[in-house]
């Protein structure tokens, strides 16, 4: 399994960024974005199943959009209306998103990409 994340950067509050994750060889049914802010635990941001069903953390609903390209090999996270509290290292992961809406991550992680939102 190979996961390669890109697209982080510095943006002002209220701005937008789009993250990308190239994913190859995953045997699981979903891809996901996690983030980890300094001093905090890694948390799930959004997940998308192979057929397109999505799941979002409450903190990003209505602001972030997760998607995949037609090949399924690239996942995106469009982040709009960014807030300083969105500042974190963002990681892509592959795992299983169940019908119960729970996400079970695998041990396969992309390298992190830093998103910094200034106030």
mmCIF file of N, CA and C in Angstrom, residues 15-119:
data_model
loop_
_atom_site.group_PDB
_atom_site.id
_atom_site.type_symbol
_atom_site.label_atom_id
_atom_site.label_comp_id
_atom_site.label_asym_id
_atom_site.label_seq_id
_atom_site.Cartn_x
_atom_site.Cartn_y
_atom_site.Cartn_z
ATOM 1 N N UNK A 15 -9.823 31.384 4.346
ATOM 2 C CA UNK A 15 -9.319 30.944 3.051
ATOM 3 C C UNK A 15 -9.579 29.478 2.783
ATOM 4 N N UNK A 16 -9.015 29.005 1.667
ATOM 5 C CA UNK A 16 -9.234 27.630 1.216
ATOM 6 C C UNK A 16 -7.914 26.963 0.852
ATOM 7 N N UNK A 17 -7.893 25.652 0.992
ATOM 8 C CA UNK A 17 -6.785 24.813 0.537
ATOM 9 C C UNK A 17 -7.366 23.501 0.055
ATOM 10 N N UNK A 18 -6.656 22.845 -0.855
ATOM 11 C CA UNK A 18 -7.054 21.504 -1.271
ATOM 12 C C UNK A 18 -5.879 20.554 -1.081
ATOM 13 N N UNK A 19 -6.135 19.503 -0.331
ATOM 14 C CA UNK A 19 -5.140 18.452 -0.123
ATOM 15 C C UNK A 19 -5.413 17.307 -1.090
ATOM 16 N N UNK A 20 -4.336 16.639 -1.491
ATOM 17 C CA UNK A 20 -4.441 15.471 -2.357
ATOM 18 C C UNK A 20 -3.718 14.297 -1.734
ATOM 19 N N UNK A 21 -4.207 13.095 -2.013
ATOM 20 C CA UNK A 21 -3.545 11.877 -1.550
ATOM 21 C C UNK A 21 -3.603 10.853 -2.673
ATOM 22 N N UNK A 22 -2.439 10.478 -3.175
ATOM 23 C CA UNK A 22 -2.357 9.415 -4.171
ATOM 24 C C UNK A 22 -2.289 8.089 -3.436
ATOM 25 N N UNK A 23 -3.193 7.160 -3.781
ATOM 26 C CA UNK A 23 -3.311 5.901 -3.056
ATOM 27 C C UNK A 23 -3.248 4.745 -4.039
ATOM 28 N N UNK A 24 -2.355 3.777 -3.747
ATOM 29 C CA UNK A 24 -2.209 2.621 -4.617
ATOM 30 C C UNK A 24 -2.124 1.355 -3.776
ATOM 31 N N UNK A 25 -2.804 0.328 -4.239
ATOM 32 C CA UNK A 25 -2.654 -0.994 -3.636
ATOM 33 C C UNK A 25 -3.462 -1.246 -2.391
ATOM 34 N N UNK A 26 -4.468 -0.410 -2.103
ATOM 35 C CA UNK A 26 -5.227 -0.615 -0.878
ATOM 36 C C UNK A 26 -6.239 -1.746 -1.018
ATOM 37 N N UNK A 27 -6.265 -2.684 -0.076
ATOM 38 C CA UNK A 27 -7.266 -3.749 -0.079
ATOM 39 C C UNK A 27 -8.520 -3.383 0.725
ATOM 40 N N UNK A 28 -8.567 -2.163 1.245
ATOM 41 C CA UNK A 28 -9.656 -1.745 2.115
ATOM 42 C C UNK A 28 -10.741 -1.014 1.330
ATOM 43 N N UNK A 29 -11.867 -0.695 1.995
ATOM 44 C CA UNK A 29 -12.988 -0.125 1.243
ATOM 45 C C UNK A 29 -13.070 1.384 1.311
ATOM 46 N N UNK A 30 -12.085 2.029 1.958
ATOM 47 C CA UNK A 30 -12.190 3.476 2.116
ATOM 48 C C UNK A 30 -10.822 4.140 2.235
ATOM 49 N N UNK A 31 -10.842 5.440 1.987
ATOM 50 C CA UNK A 31 -9.703 6.312 2.262
ATOM 51 C C UNK A 31 -10.171 7.394 3.225
ATOM 52 N N UNK A 32 -9.229 7.954 3.959
ATOM 53 C CA UNK A 32 -9.621 8.932 4.963
ATOM 54 C C UNK A 32 -8.518 9.949 5.196
ATOM 55 N N UNK A 33 -8.935 11.095 5.728
ATOM 56 C CA UNK A 33 -8.009 12.122 6.207
ATOM 57 C C UNK A 33 -8.106 12.192 7.726
ATOM 58 N N UNK A 34 -6.954 12.227 8.359
ATOM 59 C CA UNK A 34 -6.841 12.491 9.786
ATOM 60 C C UNK A 34 -6.013 13.758 9.957
ATOM 61 N N UNK A 35 -6.067 14.318 11.134
ATOM 62 C CA UNK A 35 -5.191 15.447 11.446
ATOM 63 C C UNK A 35 -4.745 15.367 12.897
ATOM 64 N N UNK A 36 -3.582 15.964 13.133
ATOM 65 C CA UNK A 36 -3.049 15.996 14.490
ATOM 66 C C UNK A 36 -2.471 17.375 14.751
ATOM 67 N N UNK A 37 -3.079 18.060 15.695
ATOM 68 C CA UNK A 37 -2.591 19.376 16.108
ATOM 69 C C UNK A 37 -1.579 19.197 17.237
ATOM 70 N N UNK A 38 -0.716 20.177 17.449
ATOM 71 C CA UNK A 38 0.294 20.067 18.506
ATOM 72 C C UNK A 38 -0.343 19.790 19.863
ATOM 73 N N UNK A 39 0.147 18.761 20.528
ATOM 74 C CA UNK A 39 -0.344 18.432 21.851
ATOM 75 C C UNK A 39 -1.675 17.718 21.888
ATOM 76 N N UNK A 40 -2.204 17.366 20.725
ATOM 77 C CA UNK A 40 -3.498 16.702 20.668
ATOM 78 C C UNK A 40 -3.369 15.348 19.987
ATOM 79 N N UNK A 41 -4.400 14.505 20.187
ATOM 80 C CA UNK A 41 -4.408 13.209 19.548
ATOM 81 C C UNK A 41 -4.811 13.339 18.082
ATOM 82 N N UNK A 42 -4.392 12.364 17.300
ATOM 83 C CA UNK A 42 -4.799 12.329 15.901
ATOM 84 C C UNK A 42 -6.297 12.060 15.831
ATOM 85 N N UNK A 43 -7.000 12.808 14.977
ATOM 86 C CA UNK A 43 -8.439 12.657 14.878
ATOM 87 C C UNK A 43 -8.872 12.500 13.427
ATOM 88 N N UNK A 44 -9.982 11.775 13.249
ATOM 89 C CA UNK A 44 -10.544 11.588 11.916
ATOM 90 C C UNK A 44 -11.202 12.878 11.453
ATOM 91 N N UNK A 45 -10.895 13.280 10.233
ATOM 92 C CA UNK A 45 -11.500 14.474 9.638
ATOM 93 C C UNK A 45 -12.631 14.070 8.704
ATOM 94 N N UNK A 46 -12.338 13.162 7.788
ATOM 95 C CA UNK A 46 -13.338 12.723 6.815
ATOM 96 C C UNK A 46 -12.887 11.405 6.206
ATOM 97 N N UNK A 47 -13.872 10.631 5.744
ATOM 98 C CA UNK A 47 -13.582 9.358 5.098
ATOM 99 C C UNK A 47 -14.517 9.182 3.911
ATOM 100 N N UNK A 48 -14.075 8.402 2.924
ATOM 101 C CA UNK A 48 -14.890 8.140 1.746
ATOM 102 C C UNK A 48 -14.708 6.686 1.330
ATOM 103 N N UNK A 49 -15.844 5.991 1.167
ATOM 104 C CA UNK A 49 -15.813 4.616 0.708
ATOM 105 C C UNK A 49 -15.587 4.554 -0.799
ATOM 106 N N UNK A 50 -15.246 3.375 -1.265
ATOM 107 C CA UNK A 50 -14.971 3.214 -2.693
ATOM 108 C C UNK A 50 -16.153 3.626 -3.568
ATOM 109 N N UNK A 51 -17.367 3.385 -3.088
ATOM 110 C CA UNK A 51 -18.540 3.730 -3.896
ATOM 111 C C UNK A 51 -19.000 5.162 -3.677
ATOM 112 N N UNK A 52 -18.330 5.880 -2.789
ATOM 113 C CA UNK A 52 -18.598 7.304 -2.651
ATOM 114 C C UNK A 52 -19.242 7.762 -1.362
ATOM 115 N N UNK A 53 -19.699 6.837 -0.521
ATOM 116 C CA UNK A 53 -20.310 7.275 0.740
ATOM 117 C C UNK A 53 -19.271 7.957 1.617
ATOM 118 N N UNK A 54 -19.684 9.033 2.281
ATOM 119 C CA UNK A 54 -18.740 9.845 3.041
ATOM 120 C C UNK A 54 -19.118 9.969 4.507
ATOM 121 N N UNK A 55 -18.126 10.351 5.281
ATOM 122 C CA UNK A 55 -18.308 10.596 6.714
ATOM 123 C C UNK A 55 -17.439 11.789 7.074
ATOM 124 N N UNK A 56 -17.978 12.691 7.906
ATOM 125 C CA UNK A 56 -17.237 13.883 8.314
ATOM 126 C C UNK A 56 -17.256 14.047 9.827
ATOM 127 N N UNK A 57 -16.180 14.600 10.356
ATOM 128 C CA UNK A 57 -16.189 15.040 11.742
ATOM 129 C C UNK A 57 -17.120 16.243 11.854
ATOM 130 N N UNK A 58 -17.798 16.363 12.987
ATOM 131 C CA UNK A 58 -18.744 17.466 13.166
ATOM 132 C C UNK A 58 -18.070 18.823 12.999
ATOM 133 N N UNK A 59 -16.817 18.902 13.387
ATOM 134 C CA UNK A 59 -16.107 20.183 13.367
ATOM 135 C C UNK A 59 -15.840 20.700 11.955
ATOM 136 N N UNK A 60 -15.954 19.832 10.948
ATOM 137 C CA UNK A 60 -15.644 20.268 9.583
ATOM 138 C C UNK A 60 -16.841 20.177 8.646
ATOM 139 N N UNK A 61 -17.960 19.665 9.125
ATOM 140 C CA UNK A 61 -19.150 19.537 8.272
ATOM 141 C C UNK A 61 -19.564 20.890 7.724
ATOM 142 N N UNK A 62 -19.840 20.909 6.414
ATOM 143 C CA UNK A 62 -20.252 22.154 5.774
ATOM 144 C C UNK A 62 -19.098 23.011 5.315
ATOM 145 N N UNK A 63 -17.874 22.678 5.734
ATOM 146 C CA UNK A 63 -16.697 23.457 5.328
ATOM 147 C C UNK A 63 -15.722 22.641 4.492
ATOM 148 N N UNK A 64 -15.604 21.357 4.807
ATOM 149 C CA UNK A 64 -14.675 20.489 4.096
ATOM 150 C C UNK A 64 -15.462 19.517 3.212
ATOM 151 N N UNK A 65 -14.855 19.157 2.069
ATOM 152 C CA UNK A 65 -15.463 18.186 1.171
ATOM 153 C C UNK A 65 -14.420 17.159 0.762
ATOM 154 N N UNK A 66 -14.725 15.884 1.003
ATOM 155 C CA UNK A 66 -13.828 14.804 0.609
ATOM 156 C C UNK A 66 -14.338 14.223 -0.702
ATOM 157 N N UNK A 67 -13.421 13.855 -1.583
ATOM 158 C CA UNK A 67 -13.809 13.286 -2.876
ATOM 159 C C UNK A 67 -12.684 12.410 -3.408
ATOM 160 N N UNK A 68 -13.021 11.654 -4.450
ATOM 161 C CA UNK A 68 -12.036 10.807 -5.123
ATOM 162 C C UNK A 68 -12.171 11.027 -6.622
ATOM 163 N N UNK A 69 -11.085 10.824 -7.357
ATOM 164 C CA UNK A 69 -11.193 10.938 -8.803
ATOM 165 C C UNK A 69 -11.793 9.652 -9.363
ATOM 166 N N UNK A 70 -12.065 9.649 -10.678
ATOM 167 C CA UNK A 70 -12.767 8.518 -11.281
ATOM 168 C C UNK A 70 -11.983 7.217 -11.170
ATOM 169 N N UNK A 71 -10.670 7.300 -11.155
ATOM 170 C CA UNK A 71 -9.860 6.087 -11.041
ATOM 171 C C UNK A 71 -9.866 5.544 -9.620
ATOM 172 N N UNK A 72 -10.239 6.393 -8.671
ATOM 173 C CA UNK A 72 -10.217 5.984 -7.273
ATOM 174 C C UNK A 72 -8.844 6.029 -6.650
ATOM 175 N N UNK A 73 -7.845 6.436 -7.438
ATOM 176 C CA UNK A 73 -6.476 6.413 -6.939
ATOM 177 C C UNK A 73 -6.046 7.720 -6.283
ATOM 178 N N UNK A 74 -6.851 8.761 -6.430
ATOM 179 C CA UNK A 74 -6.504 10.025 -5.810
ATOM 180 C C UNK A 74 -7.680 10.528 -4.993
ATOM 181 N N UNK A 75 -7.395 10.892 -3.773
ATOM 182 C CA UNK A 75 -8.406 11.430 -2.860
ATOM 183 C C UNK A 75 -8.081 12.893 -2.614
ATOM 184 N N UNK A 76 -9.130 13.682 -2.473
ATOM 185 C CA UNK A 76 -8.959 15.106 -2.235
ATOM 186 C C UNK A 76 -9.689 15.523 -0.955
ATOM 187 N N UNK A 77 -9.201 16.588 -0.366
ATOM 188 C CA UNK A 77 -9.918 17.229 0.728
ATOM 189 C C UNK A 77 -9.946 18.720 0.423
ATOM 190 N N UNK A 78 -11.100 19.207 -0.006
ATOM 191 C CA UNK A 78 -11.286 20.627 -0.238
ATOM 192 C C UNK A 78 -11.677 21.266 1.089
ATOM 193 N N UNK A 79 -10.851 22.195 1.535
ATOM 194 C CA UNK A 79 -11.067 22.829 2.830
ATOM 195 C C UNK A 79 -11.378 24.300 2.614
ATOM 196 N N UNK A 80 -12.587 24.692 2.939
ATOM 197 C CA UNK A 80 -13.039 26.075 2.797
ATOM 198 C C UNK A 80 -13.341 26.663 4.168
ATOM 199 N N UNK A 81 -13.434 27.985 4.210
ATOM 200 C CA UNK A 81 -13.739 28.688 5.470
ATOM 201 C C UNK A 81 -12.828 28.205 6.594
ATOM 202 N N UNK A 82 -11.555 28.135 6.296
ATOM 203 C CA UNK A 82 -10.599 27.600 7.271
ATOM 204 C C UNK A 82 -10.516 28.480 8.509
ATOM 205 N N UNK A 83 -10.301 27.822 9.647
ATOM 206 C CA UNK A 83 -10.190 28.480 10.933
ATOM 207 C C UNK A 83 -8.820 28.177 11.536
ATOM 208 N N UNK A 84 -8.341 29.025 12.430
ATOM 209 C CA UNK A 84 -7.050 28.742 13.076
ATOM 210 C C UNK A 84 -7.019 27.367 13.752
ATOM 211 N N UNK A 85 -8.164 26.920 14.257
ATOM 212 C CA UNK A 85 -8.192 25.621 14.924
ATOM 213 C C UNK A 85 -8.091 24.454 13.942
ATOM 214 N N UNK A 86 -8.102 24.725 12.645
ATOM 215 C CA UNK A 86 -7.851 23.675 11.652
ATOM 216 C C UNK A 86 -6.352 23.433 11.455
ATOM 217 N N UNK A 87 -5.521 24.258 12.073
ATOM 218 C CA UNK A 87 -4.077 24.098 11.957
ATOM 219 C C UNK A 87 -3.656 22.743 12.518
ATOM 220 N N UNK A 88 -2.961 21.961 11.692
ATOM 221 C CA UNK A 88 -2.557 20.612 12.085
ATOM 222 C C UNK A 88 -1.734 19.996 10.964
ATOM 223 N N UNK A 89 -1.132 18.873 11.282
ATOM 224 C CA UNK A 89 -0.557 18.021 10.247
ATOM 225 C C UNK A 89 -1.656 17.067 9.799
ATOM 226 N N UNK A 90 -1.905 17.030 8.509
ATOM 227 C CA UNK A 90 -2.958 16.191 7.941
ATOM 228 C C UNK A 90 -2.329 14.944 7.317
ATOM 229 N N UNK A 91 -2.945 13.787 7.610
ATOM 230 C CA UNK A 91 -2.461 12.505 7.131
ATOM 231 C C UNK A 91 -3.557 11.799 6.347
ATOM 232 N N UNK A 92 -3.177 11.093 5.284
ATOM 233 C CA UNK A 92 -4.158 10.217 4.644
ATOM 234 C C UNK A 92 -3.944 8.786 5.127
ATOM 235 N N UNK A 93 -5.009 8.045 5.117
ATOM 236 C CA UNK A 93 -5.037 6.677 5.645
ATOM 237 C C UNK A 93 -5.991 5.849 4.785
ATOM 238 N N UNK A 94 -5.796 4.561 4.794
ATOM 239 C CA UNK A 94 -6.757 3.664 4.175
ATOM 240 C C UNK A 94 -7.264 2.698 5.230
ATOM 241 N N UNK A 95 -8.547 2.372 5.157
ATOM 242 C CA UNK A 95 -9.151 1.486 6.145
ATOM 243 C C UNK A 95 -10.551 1.110 5.701
ATOM 244 N N UNK A 96 -11.377 0.739 6.676
ATOM 245 C CA UNK A 96 -12.754 0.337 6.378
ATOM 246 C C UNK A 96 -13.751 1.299 7.018
ATOM 247 N N UNK A 97 -14.672 1.778 6.202
ATOM 248 C CA UNK A 97 -15.795 2.583 6.683
ATOM 249 C C UNK A 97 -17.020 1.692 6.656
ATOM 250 N N UNK A 98 -17.546 1.403 7.837
ATOM 251 C CA UNK A 98 -18.636 0.452 7.963
ATOM 252 C C UNK A 98 -19.993 1.132 7.818
ATOM 253 N N UNK A 99 -21.017 0.304 7.590
ATOM 254 C CA UNK A 99 -22.375 0.835 7.453
ATOM 255 C C UNK A 99 -22.845 1.495 8.748
ATOM 256 N N UNK A 100 -22.242 1.119 9.854
ATOM 257 C CA UNK A 100 -22.542 1.761 11.132
ATOM 258 C C UNK A 100 -21.969 3.164 11.218
ATOM 259 N N UNK A 101 -21.202 3.546 10.205
ATOM 260 C CA UNK A 101 -20.563 4.862 10.111
ATOM 261 C C UNK A 101 -19.304 4.969 10.944
ATOM 262 N N UNK A 102 -18.825 3.839 11.436
ATOM 263 C CA UNK A 102 -17.550 3.865 12.136
ATOM 264 C C UNK A 102 -16.427 3.612 11.130
ATOM 265 N N UNK A 103 -15.287 4.252 11.391
ATOM 266 C CA UNK A 103 -14.136 4.079 10.520
ATOM 267 C C UNK A 103 -13.031 3.369 11.286
ATOM 268 N N UNK A 104 -12.515 2.300 10.667
ATOM 269 C CA UNK A 104 -11.432 1.539 11.276
ATOM 270 C C UNK A 104 -10.174 1.741 10.446
ATOM 271 N N UNK A 105 -9.206 2.513 10.968
ATOM 272 C CA UNK A 105 -8.003 2.777 10.172
ATOM 273 C C UNK A 105 -7.069 1.574 10.135
ATOM 274 N N UNK A 106 -6.325 1.467 9.045
ATOM 275 C CA UNK A 106 -5.259 0.476 8.969
ATOM 276 C C UNK A 106 -3.976 1.125 9.474
ATOM 277 N N UNK A 107 -2.900 0.359 9.401
ATOM 278 C CA UNK A 107 -1.600 0.884 9.805
ATOM 279 C C UNK A 107 -0.866 1.582 8.668
ATOM 280 N N UNK A 108 -1.567 1.762 7.552
ATOM 281 C CA UNK A 108 -0.957 2.403 6.386
ATOM 282 C C UNK A 108 -1.277 3.896 6.394
ATOM 283 N N UNK A 109 -0.235 4.698 6.516
ATOM 284 C CA UNK A 109 -0.385 6.154 6.575
ATOM 285 C C UNK A 109 0.504 6.818 5.543
ATOM 286 N N UNK A 110 0.006 7.899 4.965
ATOM 287 C CA UNK A 110 0.855 8.737 4.148
ATOM 288 C C UNK A 110 1.685 9.637 5.040
ATOM 289 N N UNK A 111 2.687 10.280 4.443
ATOM 290 C CA UNK A 111 3.437 11.251 5.234
ATOM 291 C C UNK A 111 2.533 12.449 5.483
ATOM 292 N N UNK A 112 2.706 13.147 6.538
ATOM 293 C CA UNK A 112 1.831 14.268 6.854
ATOM 294 C C UNK A 112 2.110 15.481 5.995
ATOM 295 N N UNK A 113 1.097 16.312 5.873
ATOM 296 C CA UNK A 113 1.265 17.595 5.201
ATOM 297 C C UNK A 113 0.716 18.667 6.131
ATOM 298 N N UNK A 114 1.507 19.709 6.365
ATOM 299 C CA UNK A 114 1.169 20.715 7.363
ATOM 300 C C UNK A 114 0.240 21.773 6.785
ATOM 301 N N UNK A 115 -0.835 22.010 7.510
ATOM 302 C CA UNK A 115 -1.760 23.098 7.193
ATOM 303 C C UNK A 115 -1.707 24.096 8.340
ATOM 304 N N UNK A 116 -1.400 25.325 8.020
ATOM 305 C CA UNK A 116 -1.342 26.385 9.020
ATOM 306 C C UNK A 116 -2.321 27.486 8.633
ATOM 307 N N UNK A 117 -3.240 27.780 9.547
ATOM 308 C CA UNK A 117 -4.246 28.816 9.306
ATOM 309 C C UNK A 117 -3.965 29.968 10.258
ATOM 310 N N UNK A 118 -3.655 31.115 9.698
ATOM 311 C CA UNK A 118 -3.342 32.280 10.527
ATOM 312 C C UNK A 118 -4.596 33.109 10.773
ATOM 313 N N UNK A 119 -4.631 33.717 11.937
ATOM 314 C CA UNK A 119 -5.817 34.525 12.309
ATOM 315 C C UNK A 119 -5.663 35.962 11.859
#
